[in-house]
């Protein structure tokens, strides 16, 4: 009765819809991270003056732009009446990995303050970054684990045998 095909198509539409919104959320989080870096000092200077931190922030910006255009490509395909394909899995994987890298950099920028949770007078941004850092780990499980997404890409895009 083609139940498996219907279920897989439904999941692809779900991943595609989520991916489109998630790229916006990732960009908003990146903008917040840049503000955090501008207002955080390390060795007496703003973190944004550190060339290594600037490179990491720039790489996150590049990754976010790639995610945005990958999402636009998937939406264009959908508007042409085509079924969502493996780009939905690519988008999900890009979100998870990009969001986790962003949250890890937020912890690095905060240094020792990254260990202080909400409720302490020394917490940064009322514990928002700590919460989203911990929450970002669950993103790699929801809607199909990152490993499943890699298998889909390997099989459907690269033509690799099932593992």
Protein backbone atom coordinates (compact mmCIF):
# COMPACT_ATOMS: atom_id res chain seq x y z
CA UNK A 1 0.00 0.00 0.00
CA UNK A 2 3.06 2.26 -0.27
CA UNK A 3 2.89 3.27 3.40
CA UNK A 4 6.66 3.51 3.74
CA UNK A 5 6.94 5.83 0.73
CA UNK A 6 4.17 8.06 2.10
CA UNK A 7 5.87 8.20 5.50
CA UNK A 8 9.26 9.07 3.98
CA UNK A 9 7.74 11.77 1.77
CA UNK A 10 5.98 13.26 4.79
CA UNK A 11 9.28 13.34 6.70
CA UNK A 12 11.01 15.05 3.78
CA UNK A 13 8.32 17.76 3.66
CA UNK A 14 8.65 18.20 7.43
CA UNK A 15 12.43 18.54 7.23
CA UNK A 16 12.11 20.96 4.34
CA UNK A 17 9.61 23.18 6.18
CA UNK A 18 11.66 23.11 9.36
CA UNK A 19 14.87 23.83 7.48
CA UNK A 20 13.49 26.98 5.92
CA UNK A 21 12.53 28.43 9.30
CA UNK A 22 15.63 27.16 11.04
CA UNK A 23 17.99 29.01 8.72
CA UNK A 24 16.32 32.24 9.88
CA UNK A 25 16.71 31.20 13.52
CA UNK A 26 20.37 30.37 12.92
CA UNK A 27 20.98 33.82 11.43
CA UNK A 28 19.26 35.51 14.39
CA UNK A 29 21.39 33.46 16.80
CA UNK A 30 24.52 34.40 14.85
CA UNK A 31 23.62 38.09 15.08
CA UNK A 32 23.21 37.63 18.85
CA UNK A 33 26.55 35.86 19.04
CA UNK A 34 28.28 38.72 17.24
CA UNK A 35 26.76 41.15 19.76
CA UNK A 36 27.94 38.92 22.61
CA UNK A 37 31.45 38.95 21.14
CA UNK A 38 31.40 42.74 20.74
CA UNK A 39 30.48 43.23 24.39
CA UNK A 40 32.77 40.57 25.87
CA UNK A 41 36.36 41.45 26.67
CA UNK A 42 39.32 39.12 26.78
CA UNK A 43 42.74 40.37 27.88
CA UNK A 44 41.34 43.92 28.00
CA UNK A 45 40.03 44.01 24.41
CA UNK A 46 36.73 43.05 22.79
CA UNK A 47 36.66 39.42 21.66
CA UNK A 48 35.99 40.66 18.12
CA UNK A 49 39.57 41.99 17.97
CA UNK A 50 40.95 38.46 18.33
CA UNK A 51 41.76 37.26 14.77
CA UNK A 52 40.97 33.63 15.64
CA UNK A 53 37.53 34.58 16.98
CA UNK A 54 36.92 36.79 13.95
CA UNK A 55 37.73 33.83 11.70
CA UNK A 56 35.36 31.55 13.62
CA UNK A 57 32.57 34.15 13.44
CA UNK A 58 33.19 34.65 9.72
CA UNK A 59 33.04 30.89 9.10
CA UNK A 60 29.71 30.70 10.93
CA UNK A 61 28.41 33.54 8.76
CA UNK A 62 29.52 31.69 5.61
CA UNK A 63 27.89 28.47 6.83
CA UNK A 64 24.66 30.35 7.56
CA UNK A 65 24.62 31.84 4.06
CA UNK A 66 25.21 28.41 2.50
CA UNK A 67 22.33 27.06 4.59
CA UNK A 68 20.08 29.92 3.42
CA UNK A 69 20.80 29.30 -0.27
CA UNK A 70 20.47 25.54 0.10
CA UNK A 71 17.01 26.18 1.59
CA UNK A 72 16.13 28.52 -1.29
CA UNK A 73 17.14 25.82 -3.75
CA UNK A 74 14.91 23.28 -2.02
CA UNK A 75 11.95 25.70 -1.95
CA UNK A 76 12.44 26.45 -5.66
CA UNK A 77 12.29 22.74 -6.40
CA UNK A 78 9.08 22.47 -4.39
CA UNK A 79 7.53 25.46 -6.21
CA UNK A 80 8.23 23.69 -9.50
CA UNK A 81 6.03 20.85 -8.26
CA UNK A 82 8.86 18.43 -7.58
CA UNK A 83 8.97 16.24 -4.49
CA UNK A 84 11.43 17.14 -1.76
CA UNK A 85 14.61 15.18 -2.11
CA UNK A 86 17.79 14.71 -0.15
CA UNK A 87 18.28 18.48 0.15
CA UNK A 88 15.84 18.32 3.06
CA UNK A 89 18.26 15.97 4.82
CA UNK A 90 21.16 18.23 3.89
CA UNK A 91 19.33 21.20 5.40
CA UNK A 92 18.57 19.33 8.61
CA UNK A 93 22.20 18.32 8.94
CA UNK A 94 23.42 21.85 8.17
CA UNK A 95 21.12 23.24 10.87
CA UNK A 96 22.24 20.80 13.53
CA UNK A 97 25.95 21.12 12.87
CA UNK A 98 25.85 24.90 12.36
CA UNK A 99 23.78 25.46 15.48
CA UNK A 100 26.06 23.28 17.59
CA UNK A 101 29.19 25.07 16.31
CA UNK A 102 27.55 28.42 17.05
CA UNK A 103 26.66 27.37 20.58
CA UNK A 104 30.15 25.98 21.19
CA UNK A 105 31.63 29.30 20.09
CA UNK A 106 29.26 31.13 22.45
CA UNK A 107 30.62 29.01 25.30
CA UNK A 108 34.19 29.74 24.18
CA UNK A 109 33.52 33.49 24.04
CA UNK A 110 32.06 33.47 27.56
CA UNK A 111 35.00 31.54 28.95
CA UNK A 112 34.49 30.53 32.60
CA UNK A 113 31.17 32.40 32.69
CA UNK A 114 29.75 29.80 30.31
CA UNK A 115 29.46 27.41 33.25
CA UNK A 116 27.15 29.70 35.23
CA UNK A 117 23.48 28.91 34.77
CA UNK A 118 20.38 31.06 35.02
CA UNK A 119 19.70 32.40 38.49
CA UNK A 120 23.22 33.54 39.31
CA UNK A 121 24.06 37.25 39.31
CA UNK A 122 27.12 36.44 37.14
CA UNK A 123 25.31 34.57 34.40
CA UNK A 124 25.55 35.97 30.87
CA UNK A 125 22.28 36.89 29.11
CA UNK A 126 20.25 35.25 31.89
CA UNK A 127 21.57 31.81 30.93
CA UNK A 128 20.18 31.87 27.39
CA UNK A 129 23.44 30.70 25.79
CA UNK A 130 23.91 27.89 28.31
CA UNK A 131 20.36 26.67 27.75
CA UNK A 132 20.62 26.73 23.96
CA UNK A 133 24.04 25.06 24.10
CA UNK A 134 22.60 22.13 26.05
CA UNK A 135 19.45 22.10 23.91
CA UNK A 136 21.48 22.00 20.68
CA UNK A 137 22.54 18.43 21.44
CA UNK A 138 18.94 17.23 21.18
CA UNK A 139 18.68 18.78 17.70
CA UNK A 140 20.91 16.02 16.34
CA UNK A 141 18.29 13.43 17.36
CA UNK A 142 14.98 15.12 16.52
CA UNK A 143 13.51 14.44 13.08
CA UNK A 144 16.08 11.74 12.35
CA UNK A 145 19.58 11.57 13.73
CA UNK A 146 22.50 13.16 11.93
CA UNK A 147 23.72 9.65 11.12
CA UNK A 148 20.41 8.88 9.39
CA UNK A 149 20.68 12.13 7.41
CA UNK A 150 24.20 11.18 6.32
CA UNK A 151 22.95 7.75 5.21
CA UNK A 152 20.18 9.37 3.16
CA UNK A 153 22.66 11.69 1.47
CA UNK A 154 25.13 8.86 0.89
CA UNK A 155 22.53 6.58 -0.67
CA UNK A 156 20.41 9.08 -2.62
CA UNK A 157 22.99 11.66 -3.67
CA UNK A 158 26.28 9.78 -3.79
CA UNK A 159 24.81 6.42 -4.81
CA UNK A 160 26.59 4.55 -2.04
CA UNK A 161 25.31 1.11 -1.01
CA UNK A 162 23.10 0.82 2.06
CA UNK A 163 25.14 0.46 5.22
